[in-house]
Short mmCIF file of C-alpha atoms in Angstrom, two decimals:
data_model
loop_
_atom_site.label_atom_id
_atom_site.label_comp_id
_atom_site.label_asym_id
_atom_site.label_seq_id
_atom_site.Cartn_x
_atom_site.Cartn_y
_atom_site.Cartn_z
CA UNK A 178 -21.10 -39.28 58.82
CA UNK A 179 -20.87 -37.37 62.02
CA UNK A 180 -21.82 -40.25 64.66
CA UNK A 181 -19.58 -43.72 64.93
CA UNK A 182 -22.60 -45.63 66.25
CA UNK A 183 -23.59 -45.88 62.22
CA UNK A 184 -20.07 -45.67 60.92
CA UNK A 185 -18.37 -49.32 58.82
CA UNK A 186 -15.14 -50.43 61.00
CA UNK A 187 -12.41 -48.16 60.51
CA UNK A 188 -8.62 -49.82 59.99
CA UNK A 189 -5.76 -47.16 60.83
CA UNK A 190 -2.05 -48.48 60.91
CA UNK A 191 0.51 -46.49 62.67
CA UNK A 192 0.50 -43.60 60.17
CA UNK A 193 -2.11 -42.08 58.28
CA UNK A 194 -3.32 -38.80 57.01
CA UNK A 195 -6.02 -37.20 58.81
CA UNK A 196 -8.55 -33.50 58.67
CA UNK A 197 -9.21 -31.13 61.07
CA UNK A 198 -11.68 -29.27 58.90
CA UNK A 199 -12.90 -27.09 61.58
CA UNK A 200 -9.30 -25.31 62.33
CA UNK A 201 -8.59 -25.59 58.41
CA UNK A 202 -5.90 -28.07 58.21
CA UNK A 203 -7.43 -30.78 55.39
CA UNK A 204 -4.25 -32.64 55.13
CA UNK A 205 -2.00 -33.86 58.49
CA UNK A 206 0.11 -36.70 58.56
CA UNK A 207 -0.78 -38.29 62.09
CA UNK A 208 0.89 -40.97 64.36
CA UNK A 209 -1.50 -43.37 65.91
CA UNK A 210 0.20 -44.44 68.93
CA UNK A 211 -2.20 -46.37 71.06
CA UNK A 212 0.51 -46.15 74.12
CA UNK A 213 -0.13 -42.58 74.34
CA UNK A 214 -3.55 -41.55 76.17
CA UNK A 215 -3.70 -38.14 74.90
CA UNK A 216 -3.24 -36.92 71.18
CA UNK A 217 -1.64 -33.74 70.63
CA UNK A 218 -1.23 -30.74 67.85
CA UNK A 219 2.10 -29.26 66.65
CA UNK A 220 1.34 -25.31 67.75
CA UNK A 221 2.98 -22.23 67.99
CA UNK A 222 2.41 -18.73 69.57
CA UNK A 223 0.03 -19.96 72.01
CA UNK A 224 -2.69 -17.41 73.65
CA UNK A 225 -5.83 -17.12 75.52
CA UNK A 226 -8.53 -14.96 74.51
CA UNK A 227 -12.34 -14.34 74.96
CA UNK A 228 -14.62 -13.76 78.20
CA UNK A 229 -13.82 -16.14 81.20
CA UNK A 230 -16.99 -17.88 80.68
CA UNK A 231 -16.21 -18.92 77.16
CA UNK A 232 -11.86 -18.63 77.13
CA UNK A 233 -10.56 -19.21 73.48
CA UNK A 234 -7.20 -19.74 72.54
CA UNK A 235 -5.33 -18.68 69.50
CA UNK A 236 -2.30 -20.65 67.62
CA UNK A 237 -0.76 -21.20 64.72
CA UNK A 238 -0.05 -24.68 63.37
CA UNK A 239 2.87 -25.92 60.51
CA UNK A 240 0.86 -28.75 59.11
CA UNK A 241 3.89 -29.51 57.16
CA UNK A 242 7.09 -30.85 59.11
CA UNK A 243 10.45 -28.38 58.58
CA UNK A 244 7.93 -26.07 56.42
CA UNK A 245 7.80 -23.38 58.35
CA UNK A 246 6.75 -20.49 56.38
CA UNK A 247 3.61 -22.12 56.23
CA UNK A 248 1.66 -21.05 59.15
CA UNK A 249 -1.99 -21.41 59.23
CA UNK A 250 -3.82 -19.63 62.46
CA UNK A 251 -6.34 -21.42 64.36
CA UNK A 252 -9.08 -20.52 67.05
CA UNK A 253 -11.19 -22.64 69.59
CA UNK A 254 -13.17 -23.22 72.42
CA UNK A 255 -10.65 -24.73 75.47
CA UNK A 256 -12.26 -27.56 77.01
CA UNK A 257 -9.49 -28.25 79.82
CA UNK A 258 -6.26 -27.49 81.31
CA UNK A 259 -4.30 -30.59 81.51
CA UNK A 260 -0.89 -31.95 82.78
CA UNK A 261 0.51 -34.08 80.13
CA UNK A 262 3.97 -36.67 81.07
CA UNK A 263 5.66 -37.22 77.83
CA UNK A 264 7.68 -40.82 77.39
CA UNK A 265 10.65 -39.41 78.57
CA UNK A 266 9.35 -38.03 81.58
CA UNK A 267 8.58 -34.64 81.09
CA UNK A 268 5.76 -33.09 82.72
CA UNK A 269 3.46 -30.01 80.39
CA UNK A 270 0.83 -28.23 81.66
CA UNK A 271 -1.70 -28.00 78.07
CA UNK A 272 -4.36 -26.47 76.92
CA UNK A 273 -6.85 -28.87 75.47
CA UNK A 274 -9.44 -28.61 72.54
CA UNK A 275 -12.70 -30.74 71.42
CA UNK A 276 -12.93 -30.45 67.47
CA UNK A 277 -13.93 -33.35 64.79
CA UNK A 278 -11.24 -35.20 63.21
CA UNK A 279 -11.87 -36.55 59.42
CA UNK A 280 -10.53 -39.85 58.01
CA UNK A 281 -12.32 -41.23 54.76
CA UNK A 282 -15.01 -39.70 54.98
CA UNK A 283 -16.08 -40.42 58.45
CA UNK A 284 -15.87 -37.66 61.08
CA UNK A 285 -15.50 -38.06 65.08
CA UNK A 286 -14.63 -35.29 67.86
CA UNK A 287 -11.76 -35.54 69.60
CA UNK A 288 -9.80 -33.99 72.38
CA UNK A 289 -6.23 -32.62 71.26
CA UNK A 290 -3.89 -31.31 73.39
CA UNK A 291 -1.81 -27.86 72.27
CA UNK A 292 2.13 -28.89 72.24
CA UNK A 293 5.11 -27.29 70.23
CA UNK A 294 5.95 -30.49 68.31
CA UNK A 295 8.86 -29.11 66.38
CA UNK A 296 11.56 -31.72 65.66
CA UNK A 297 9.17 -34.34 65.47
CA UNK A 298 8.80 -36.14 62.44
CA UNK A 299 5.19 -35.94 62.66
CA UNK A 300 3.25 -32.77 63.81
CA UNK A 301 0.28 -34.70 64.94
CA UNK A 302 0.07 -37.52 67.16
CA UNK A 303 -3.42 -39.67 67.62
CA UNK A 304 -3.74 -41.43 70.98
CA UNK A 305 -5.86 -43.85 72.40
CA UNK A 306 -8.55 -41.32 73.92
CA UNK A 307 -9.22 -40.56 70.31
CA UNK A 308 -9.70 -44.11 68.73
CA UNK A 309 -13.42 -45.37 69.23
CA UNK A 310 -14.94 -48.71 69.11
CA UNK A 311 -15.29 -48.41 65.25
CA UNK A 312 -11.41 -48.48 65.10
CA UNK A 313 -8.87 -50.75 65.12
CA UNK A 314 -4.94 -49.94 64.91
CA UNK A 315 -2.62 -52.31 63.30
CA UNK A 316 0.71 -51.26 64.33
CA UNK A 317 2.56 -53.19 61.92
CA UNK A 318 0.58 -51.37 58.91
CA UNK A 319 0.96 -47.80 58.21
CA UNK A 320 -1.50 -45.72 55.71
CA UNK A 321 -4.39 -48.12 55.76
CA UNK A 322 -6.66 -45.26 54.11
CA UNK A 323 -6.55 -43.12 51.30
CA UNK A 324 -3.69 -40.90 51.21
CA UNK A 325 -3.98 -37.22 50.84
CA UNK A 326 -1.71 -34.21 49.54
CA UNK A 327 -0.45 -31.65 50.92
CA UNK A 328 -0.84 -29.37 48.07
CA UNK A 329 -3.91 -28.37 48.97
CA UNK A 330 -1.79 -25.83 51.09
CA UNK A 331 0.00 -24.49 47.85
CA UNK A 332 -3.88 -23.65 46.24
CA UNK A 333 -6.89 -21.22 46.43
CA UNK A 334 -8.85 -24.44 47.71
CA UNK A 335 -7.19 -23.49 51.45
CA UNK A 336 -8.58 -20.04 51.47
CA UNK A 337 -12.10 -21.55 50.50
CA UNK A 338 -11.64 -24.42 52.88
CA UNK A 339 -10.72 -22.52 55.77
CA UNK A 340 -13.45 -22.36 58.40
CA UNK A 341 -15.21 -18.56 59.89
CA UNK A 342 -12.75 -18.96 63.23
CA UNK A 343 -12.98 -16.59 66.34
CA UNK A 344 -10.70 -13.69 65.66
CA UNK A 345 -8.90 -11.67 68.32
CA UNK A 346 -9.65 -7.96 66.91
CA UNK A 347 -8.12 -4.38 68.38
CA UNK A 348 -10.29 -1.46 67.64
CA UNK A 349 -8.04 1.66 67.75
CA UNK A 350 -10.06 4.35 69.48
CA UNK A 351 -9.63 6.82 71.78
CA UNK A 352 -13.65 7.58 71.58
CA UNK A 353 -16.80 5.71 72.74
CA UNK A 354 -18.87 6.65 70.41
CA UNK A 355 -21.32 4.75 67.45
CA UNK A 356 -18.95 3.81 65.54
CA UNK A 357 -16.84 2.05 68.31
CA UNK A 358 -19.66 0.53 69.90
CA UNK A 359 -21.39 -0.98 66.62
CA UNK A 360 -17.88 -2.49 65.88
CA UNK A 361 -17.59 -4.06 69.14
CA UNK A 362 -21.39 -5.24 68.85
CA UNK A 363 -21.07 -6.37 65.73
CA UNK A 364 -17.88 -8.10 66.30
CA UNK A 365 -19.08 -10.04 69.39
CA UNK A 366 -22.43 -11.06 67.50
CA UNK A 367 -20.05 -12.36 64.93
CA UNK A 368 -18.18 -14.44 67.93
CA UNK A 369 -15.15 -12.91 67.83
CA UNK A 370 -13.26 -11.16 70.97
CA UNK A 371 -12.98 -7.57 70.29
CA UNK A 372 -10.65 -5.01 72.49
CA UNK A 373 -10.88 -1.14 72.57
CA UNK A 374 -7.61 -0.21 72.68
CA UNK A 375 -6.89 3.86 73.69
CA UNK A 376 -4.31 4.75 70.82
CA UNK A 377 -2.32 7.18 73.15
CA UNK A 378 -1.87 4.94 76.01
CA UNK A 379 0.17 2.66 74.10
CA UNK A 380 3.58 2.50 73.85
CA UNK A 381 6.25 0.91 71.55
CA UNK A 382 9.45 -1.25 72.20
CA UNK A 383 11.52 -0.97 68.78
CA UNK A 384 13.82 -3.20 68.04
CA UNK A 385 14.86 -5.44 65.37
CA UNK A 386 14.21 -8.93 67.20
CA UNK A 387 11.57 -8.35 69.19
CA UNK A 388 9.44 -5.26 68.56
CA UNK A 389 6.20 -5.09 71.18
CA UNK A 390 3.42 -3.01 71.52
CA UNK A 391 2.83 -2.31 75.67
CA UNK A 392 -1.13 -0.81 76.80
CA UNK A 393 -1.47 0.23 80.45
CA UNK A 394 1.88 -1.44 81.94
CA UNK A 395 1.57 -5.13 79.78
CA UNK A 396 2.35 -6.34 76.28
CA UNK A 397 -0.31 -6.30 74.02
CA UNK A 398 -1.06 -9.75 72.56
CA UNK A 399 -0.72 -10.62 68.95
CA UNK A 400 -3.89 -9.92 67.05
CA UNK A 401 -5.47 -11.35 64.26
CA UNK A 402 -6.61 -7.50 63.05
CA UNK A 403 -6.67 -3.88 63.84
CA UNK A 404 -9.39 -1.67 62.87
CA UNK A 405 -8.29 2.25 63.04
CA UNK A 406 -10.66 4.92 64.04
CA UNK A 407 -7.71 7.22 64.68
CA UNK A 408 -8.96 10.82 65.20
CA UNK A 409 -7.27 13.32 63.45
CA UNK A 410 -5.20 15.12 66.15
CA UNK A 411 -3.30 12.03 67.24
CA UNK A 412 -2.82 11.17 63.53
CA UNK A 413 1.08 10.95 63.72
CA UNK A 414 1.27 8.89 66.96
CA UNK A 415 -1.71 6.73 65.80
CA UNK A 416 -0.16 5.77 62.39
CA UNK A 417 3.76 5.24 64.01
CA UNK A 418 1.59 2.38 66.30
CA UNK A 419 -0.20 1.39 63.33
CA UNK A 420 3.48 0.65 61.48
CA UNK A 421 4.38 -1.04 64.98
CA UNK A 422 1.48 -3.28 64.19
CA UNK A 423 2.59 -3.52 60.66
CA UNK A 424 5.50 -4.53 61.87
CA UNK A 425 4.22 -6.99 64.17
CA UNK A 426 2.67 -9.02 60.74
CA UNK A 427 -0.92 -8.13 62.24
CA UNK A 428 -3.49 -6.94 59.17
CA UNK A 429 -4.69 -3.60 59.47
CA UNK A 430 -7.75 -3.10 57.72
CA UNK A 431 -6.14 0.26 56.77
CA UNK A 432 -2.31 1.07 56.51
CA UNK A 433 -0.35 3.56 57.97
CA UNK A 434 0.34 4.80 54.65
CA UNK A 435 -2.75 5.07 53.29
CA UNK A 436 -4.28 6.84 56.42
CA UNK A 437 -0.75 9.50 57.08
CA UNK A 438 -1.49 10.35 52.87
CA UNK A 439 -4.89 10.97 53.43
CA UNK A 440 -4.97 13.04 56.20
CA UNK A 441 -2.68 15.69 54.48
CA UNK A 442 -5.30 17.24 52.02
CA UNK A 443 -2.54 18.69 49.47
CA UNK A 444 -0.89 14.95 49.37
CA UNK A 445 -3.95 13.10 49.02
CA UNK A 446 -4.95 15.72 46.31
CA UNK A 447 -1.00 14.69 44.85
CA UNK A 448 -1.97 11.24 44.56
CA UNK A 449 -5.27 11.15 43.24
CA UNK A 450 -3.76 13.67 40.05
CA UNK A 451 -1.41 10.51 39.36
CA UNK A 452 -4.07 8.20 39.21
CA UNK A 453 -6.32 10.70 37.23
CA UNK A 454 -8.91 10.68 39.04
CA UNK A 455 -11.30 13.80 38.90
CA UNK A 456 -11.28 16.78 41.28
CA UNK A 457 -11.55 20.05 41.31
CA UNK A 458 -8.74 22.82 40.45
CA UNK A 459 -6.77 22.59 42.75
CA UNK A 460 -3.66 25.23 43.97
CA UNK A 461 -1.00 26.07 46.65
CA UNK A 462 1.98 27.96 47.34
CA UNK A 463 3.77 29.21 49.98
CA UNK A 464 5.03 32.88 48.82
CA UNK A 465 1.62 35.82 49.48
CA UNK A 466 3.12 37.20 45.97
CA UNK A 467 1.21 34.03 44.31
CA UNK A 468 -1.81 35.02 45.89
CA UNK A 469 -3.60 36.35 42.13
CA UNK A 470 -2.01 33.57 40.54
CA UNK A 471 -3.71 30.89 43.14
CA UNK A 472 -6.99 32.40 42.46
CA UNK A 473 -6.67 32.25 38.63
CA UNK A 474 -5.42 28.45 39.20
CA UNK A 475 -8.97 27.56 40.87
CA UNK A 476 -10.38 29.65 38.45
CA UNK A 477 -11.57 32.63 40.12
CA UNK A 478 -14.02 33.64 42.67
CA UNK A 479 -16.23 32.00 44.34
CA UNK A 480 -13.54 29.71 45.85
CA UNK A 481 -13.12 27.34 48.52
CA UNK A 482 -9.80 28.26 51.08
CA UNK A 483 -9.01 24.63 53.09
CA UNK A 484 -6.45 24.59 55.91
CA UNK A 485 -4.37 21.10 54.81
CA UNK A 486 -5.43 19.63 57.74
CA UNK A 487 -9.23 20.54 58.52
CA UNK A 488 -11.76 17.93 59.46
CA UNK A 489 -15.37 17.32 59.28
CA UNK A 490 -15.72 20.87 57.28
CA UNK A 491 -14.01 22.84 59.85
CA UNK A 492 -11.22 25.29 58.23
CA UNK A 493 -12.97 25.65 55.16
CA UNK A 494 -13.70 28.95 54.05
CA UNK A 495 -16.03 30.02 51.14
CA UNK A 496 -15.05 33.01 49.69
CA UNK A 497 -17.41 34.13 47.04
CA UNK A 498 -15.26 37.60 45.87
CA UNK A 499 -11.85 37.65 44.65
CA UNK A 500 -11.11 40.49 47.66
CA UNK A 501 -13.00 38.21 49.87
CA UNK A 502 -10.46 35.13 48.79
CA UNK A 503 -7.28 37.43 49.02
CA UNK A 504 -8.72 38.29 52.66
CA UNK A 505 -9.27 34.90 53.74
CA UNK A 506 -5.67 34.01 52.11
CA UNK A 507 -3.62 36.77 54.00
CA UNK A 508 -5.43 35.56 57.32
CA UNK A 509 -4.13 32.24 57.07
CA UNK A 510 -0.73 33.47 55.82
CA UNK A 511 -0.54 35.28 58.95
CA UNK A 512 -1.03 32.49 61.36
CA UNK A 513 1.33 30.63 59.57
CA UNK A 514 -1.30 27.64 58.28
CA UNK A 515 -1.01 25.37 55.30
CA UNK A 516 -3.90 26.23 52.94
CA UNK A 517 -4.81 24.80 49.49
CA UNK A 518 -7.30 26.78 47.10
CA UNK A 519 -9.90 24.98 45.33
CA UNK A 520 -12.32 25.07 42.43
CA UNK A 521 -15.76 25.93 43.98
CA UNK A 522 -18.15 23.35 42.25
CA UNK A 523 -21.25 25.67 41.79
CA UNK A 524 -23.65 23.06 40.34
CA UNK A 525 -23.49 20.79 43.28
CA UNK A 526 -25.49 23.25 45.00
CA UNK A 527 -24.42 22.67 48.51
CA UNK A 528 -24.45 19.03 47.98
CA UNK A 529 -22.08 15.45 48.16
CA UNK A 530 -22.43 11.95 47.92
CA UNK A 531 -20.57 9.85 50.02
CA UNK A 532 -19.83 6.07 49.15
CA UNK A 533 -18.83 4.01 51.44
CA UNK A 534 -16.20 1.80 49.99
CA UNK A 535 -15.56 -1.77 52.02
CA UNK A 536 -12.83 -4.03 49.67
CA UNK A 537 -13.12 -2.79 46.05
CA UNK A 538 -16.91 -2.08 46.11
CA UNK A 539 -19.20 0.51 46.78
CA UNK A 540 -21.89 -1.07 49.97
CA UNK A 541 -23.62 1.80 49.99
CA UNK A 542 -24.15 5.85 49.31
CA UNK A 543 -25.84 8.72 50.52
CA UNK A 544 -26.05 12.56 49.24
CA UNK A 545 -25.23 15.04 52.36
CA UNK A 546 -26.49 18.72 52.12
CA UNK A 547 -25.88 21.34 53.74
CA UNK A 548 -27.84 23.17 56.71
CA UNK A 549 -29.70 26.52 55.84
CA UNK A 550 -27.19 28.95 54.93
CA UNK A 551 -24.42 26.77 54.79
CA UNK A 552 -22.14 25.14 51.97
CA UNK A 553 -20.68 23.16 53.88
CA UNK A 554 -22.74 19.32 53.87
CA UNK A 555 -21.10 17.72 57.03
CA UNK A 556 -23.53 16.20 59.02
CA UNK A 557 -21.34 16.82 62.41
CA UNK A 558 -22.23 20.72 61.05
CA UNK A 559 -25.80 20.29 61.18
CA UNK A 560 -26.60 18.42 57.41
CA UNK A 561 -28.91 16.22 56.57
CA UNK A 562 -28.71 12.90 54.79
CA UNK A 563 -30.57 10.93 52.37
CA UNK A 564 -29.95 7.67 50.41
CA UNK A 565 -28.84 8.11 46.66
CA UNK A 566 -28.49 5.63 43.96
CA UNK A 567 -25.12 6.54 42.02
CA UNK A 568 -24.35 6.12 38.46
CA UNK A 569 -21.19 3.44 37.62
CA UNK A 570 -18.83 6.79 36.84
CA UNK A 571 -19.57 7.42 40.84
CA UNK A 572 -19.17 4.36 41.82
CA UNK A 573 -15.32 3.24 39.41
CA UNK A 574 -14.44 6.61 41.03
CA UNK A 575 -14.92 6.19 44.54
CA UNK A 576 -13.04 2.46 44.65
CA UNK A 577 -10.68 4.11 42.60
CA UNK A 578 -10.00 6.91 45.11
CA UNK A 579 -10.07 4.24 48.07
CA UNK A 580 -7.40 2.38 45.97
CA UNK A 581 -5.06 4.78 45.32
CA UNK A 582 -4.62 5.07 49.09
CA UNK A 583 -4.62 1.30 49.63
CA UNK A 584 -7.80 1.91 52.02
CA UNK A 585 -10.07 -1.22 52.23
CA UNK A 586 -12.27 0.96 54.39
CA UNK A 587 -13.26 4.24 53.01
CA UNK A 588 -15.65 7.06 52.86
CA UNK A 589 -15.02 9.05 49.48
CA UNK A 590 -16.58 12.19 49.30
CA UNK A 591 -18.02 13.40 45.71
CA UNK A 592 -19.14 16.57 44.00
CA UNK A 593 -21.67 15.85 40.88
CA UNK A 594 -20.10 18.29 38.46
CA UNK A 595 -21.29 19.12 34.55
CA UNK A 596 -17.95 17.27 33.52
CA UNK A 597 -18.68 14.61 36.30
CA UNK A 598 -18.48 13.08 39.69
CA UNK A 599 -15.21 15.35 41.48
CA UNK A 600 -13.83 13.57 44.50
CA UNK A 601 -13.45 16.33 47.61
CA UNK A 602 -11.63 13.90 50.00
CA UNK A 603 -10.97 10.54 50.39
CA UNK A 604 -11.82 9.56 54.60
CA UNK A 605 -9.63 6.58 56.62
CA UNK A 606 -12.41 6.89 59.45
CA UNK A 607 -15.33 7.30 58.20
CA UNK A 608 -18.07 7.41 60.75
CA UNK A 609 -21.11 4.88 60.28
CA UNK A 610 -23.91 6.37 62.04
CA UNK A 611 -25.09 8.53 59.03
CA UNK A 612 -24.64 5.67 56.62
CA UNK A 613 -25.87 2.77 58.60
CA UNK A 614 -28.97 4.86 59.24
CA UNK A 615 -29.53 6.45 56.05
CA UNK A 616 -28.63 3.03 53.86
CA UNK A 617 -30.78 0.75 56.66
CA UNK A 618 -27.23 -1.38 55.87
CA UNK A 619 -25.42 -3.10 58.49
CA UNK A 620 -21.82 -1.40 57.26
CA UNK A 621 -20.32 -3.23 60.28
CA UNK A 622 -21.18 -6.57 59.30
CA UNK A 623 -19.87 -5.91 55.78
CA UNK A 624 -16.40 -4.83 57.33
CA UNK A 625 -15.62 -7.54 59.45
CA UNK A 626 -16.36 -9.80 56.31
CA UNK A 627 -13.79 -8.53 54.75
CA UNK A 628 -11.43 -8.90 57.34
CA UNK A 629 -12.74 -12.77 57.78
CA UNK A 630 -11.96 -12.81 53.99
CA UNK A 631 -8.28 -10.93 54.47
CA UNK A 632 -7.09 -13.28 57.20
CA UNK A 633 -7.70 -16.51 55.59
CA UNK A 634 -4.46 -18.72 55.37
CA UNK A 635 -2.25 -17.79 52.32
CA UNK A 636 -1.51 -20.60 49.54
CA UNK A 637 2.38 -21.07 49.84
CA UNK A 638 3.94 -19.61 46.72
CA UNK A 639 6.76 -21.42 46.23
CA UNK A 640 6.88 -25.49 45.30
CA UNK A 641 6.35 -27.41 48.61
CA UNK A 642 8.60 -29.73 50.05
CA UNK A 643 9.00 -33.41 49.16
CA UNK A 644 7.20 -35.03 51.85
CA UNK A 645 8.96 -37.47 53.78
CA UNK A 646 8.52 -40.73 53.57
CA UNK A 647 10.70 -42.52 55.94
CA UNK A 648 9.92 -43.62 59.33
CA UNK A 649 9.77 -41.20 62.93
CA UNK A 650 12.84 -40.47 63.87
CA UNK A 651 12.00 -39.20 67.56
CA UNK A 652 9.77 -39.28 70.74
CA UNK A 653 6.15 -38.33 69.96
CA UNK A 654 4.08 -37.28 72.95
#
């Protein structure tokens, strides 16, 4: 029942248990103290977010009194700014909130003030702005209605219960390009704040109390997620900010790890051999006597010759003689790159598939070929792209591949071989213009699901406390 005009009289005494469904807390142990005006919300790391028009503010809330490794984060709408006088005399400026409180069954907003409430035994307080007509205090009574538990917080029930809240997102680019910009529109439609933050304008303060991120002269705030579209030539200062983030507690939709491993094409080739996941020959070495002996590895000419660190098909060389491939080897020997030598895949005919993997699931596909006269089937090179339905090998492989990295955002590239699908390379940034278009899928949408999923509150994992049962022992204000 959402209105009190209709609701049956309502009897609280001075404790009871109490919802606040839309931040995600289903079980609170309040005091109703009907000499207080204003009712007020144990919260923690405090912060304003969002456009002036609309300000937001984040915090995190220990619905559970001395159980502090329970934290569950909260977003909403601030109503006001108000100076609060506690009992004792003390004067707080607070941020204030509307949101609908739940007892039995019958729901109500009210306005709730933002405090830091630790050391009180209760880490909710219910004043008299929030009692309606419908209900009458008893102050000699406590826990007039039915009692609730506060293992809901140790179950999956909390991650289903919790509410689709505003997040505070960075976007790590130094680029504005389609990708950005449908991240940042999709975001918004989605009504969360998101920030574009340059990845080389940031800075880091390391140390092992307080560790801070700084952008442009201030401290960046604490976010709720990062979403990396680091390019590839800032890929060692863009994953050391990512750890800082790590760091920080913040979820990154993909690690530092995960992103350093797959940028470094004979690594990323190292890990998906240990999870046996197909690809083709593969060789490298670092002495020009091996240079017959690489060949033989990939298993002869025609052969592909990748510098370690090329990017959207750029340092890949097809050499389609064996004195063609020793050529192309001794030129890279001599400016001192990092090459790998690789199978060349003949029956793919110029052709991949890339799968888009968001989570553990393939959202969509499309086959890339290459432009006239090219092997090479980057679109950035002048490809062309078409949706492609891929079998279930194709699609175990690519979250495979995505896995092995820890990516929950991925593009895997694949070869369709006679012995079947060969991954090529496994992308932390993959772009979404070609797949949005070609798919007619809104990829955006389906990654910022998954980060609504990922930052859910965790069930605690250990047995909770006892709950106490004995009196307040301080001031509540």
């Amino acid at each position: 029942m959402s209105t009190q005009d209709q609701a049956p009289k309502l009897k609280l005494g001075w404790e009871e248990w109490v919802s606040l469904p839309d931040l995600g807390l289903p079980a609170l142990r309040a005091k109703v103290d009907t000499g207080a005006r204003t009712s007020a919300l144990h919260a923690t790391e405090i912060e304003t977010f969002g456009p002036a028009n609309a300000p937001k503010v984040r915090f995190m809330v220990h619905p559970i009194p001395g159980q502090y490794d329970l934290e569950i984060p909260c977003s909403a709408l601030i109503t006001d700014r108000r100076e609060v006088t506690s009992s004792n005399g003390e004067s707080e400026l607070r941020f204030v909130i509307r949101t609908p409180l739940q007892v039995d069954g019958q729901s109500w907003p009210v306005e709730i003030t933002l405090t830091d409430r630790r050391g009180m035994a209760k880490h909710m307080l219910l004043g008299r702005q929030a009692l309606t007509e419908n209900v009458t205090v008893v102050p000699g009574e406590r826990m007039c209605q039915p009692e609730l538990d506060y293992s809901v917080y140790a179950s999956a029930a909390i991650r289903k219960a919790a509410p689709n809240r505003a997040l505070r997102i960075a976007v790590l680019s130094r680029e504005d390009n389609y990708s950005t910009r449908r991240l940042v529109e999709e975001g918004e439609k989605r009504g969360h704040t998101v920030e574009v933050i340059n990845t080389t304008r940031c800075y880091m303060a390391i140390n092992a109390l307080a560790p801070e991120i700084h952008y442009d002269g201030n401290r960046l705030p604490r976010y709720d997620a990062v979403i990396p579209r680091i390019g590839a030539s800032v890929t060692q200062y863009g994953t050391a900010l990512l750890r800082q983030f790590e760091t920080l507690g913040t979820y990154c939709v993909n690690g530092s790890a995960g992103i350093t491993a797959s940028r470094d094409k004979l690594h990323a080739h190292q890990m998906l051999a240990r999870q046996k996941i197909g690809m083709p020959s593969t060789a490298f070495a670092a002495s020009p006597k091996d240079t017959a002996n690489l060949i033989g590895i990939a298993g002869g000419a025609p052969l592909i010759v990748k510098l370690l660190e090329s990017t959207q098909g750029k340092g890949v060389v097809l050499a389609e003689t064996k004195k063609a491939a020793e050529s192309v080897i001794t030129a890279f020997r001599g400016l001192q790159a990092n090459f790998l030598v690789q199978q060349f895949v003949k029956e793919a005919a110029g052709e991949d598939i890339r799968c888009f993997v968001v989570g553990a699931r393939v959202v969509a596909a499309m086959k890339r070929s290459g432009a006239e006269g090219d092997f090479r089937s980057n679109l950035h090179l002048g490809g062309s792209a078409e949706a492609v339905r891929i079998t279930k090998e194709e699609r175990s492989t690519a979250v495979r591949a995505a896995k092995a990295f820890h990516l929950n955002v991925a593009g895997v590239d694949l070869l369709r071989s006679d012995t079947g699908p060969k991954v090529l390379e496994v992308n932390s940034s993959p772009g979404l213009e070609g797949i949005e278009k070609t798919s007619d899928k809104n990829i955006a949408a389906l990654i910022y699901a998954e980060i609504e999923n990922h930052v859910r509150p965790t069930p605690l994992r250990r047995k909770l406390a006892k709950t106490r049962s004995a009196a307040d022992s301080g001031t509540d204000t």
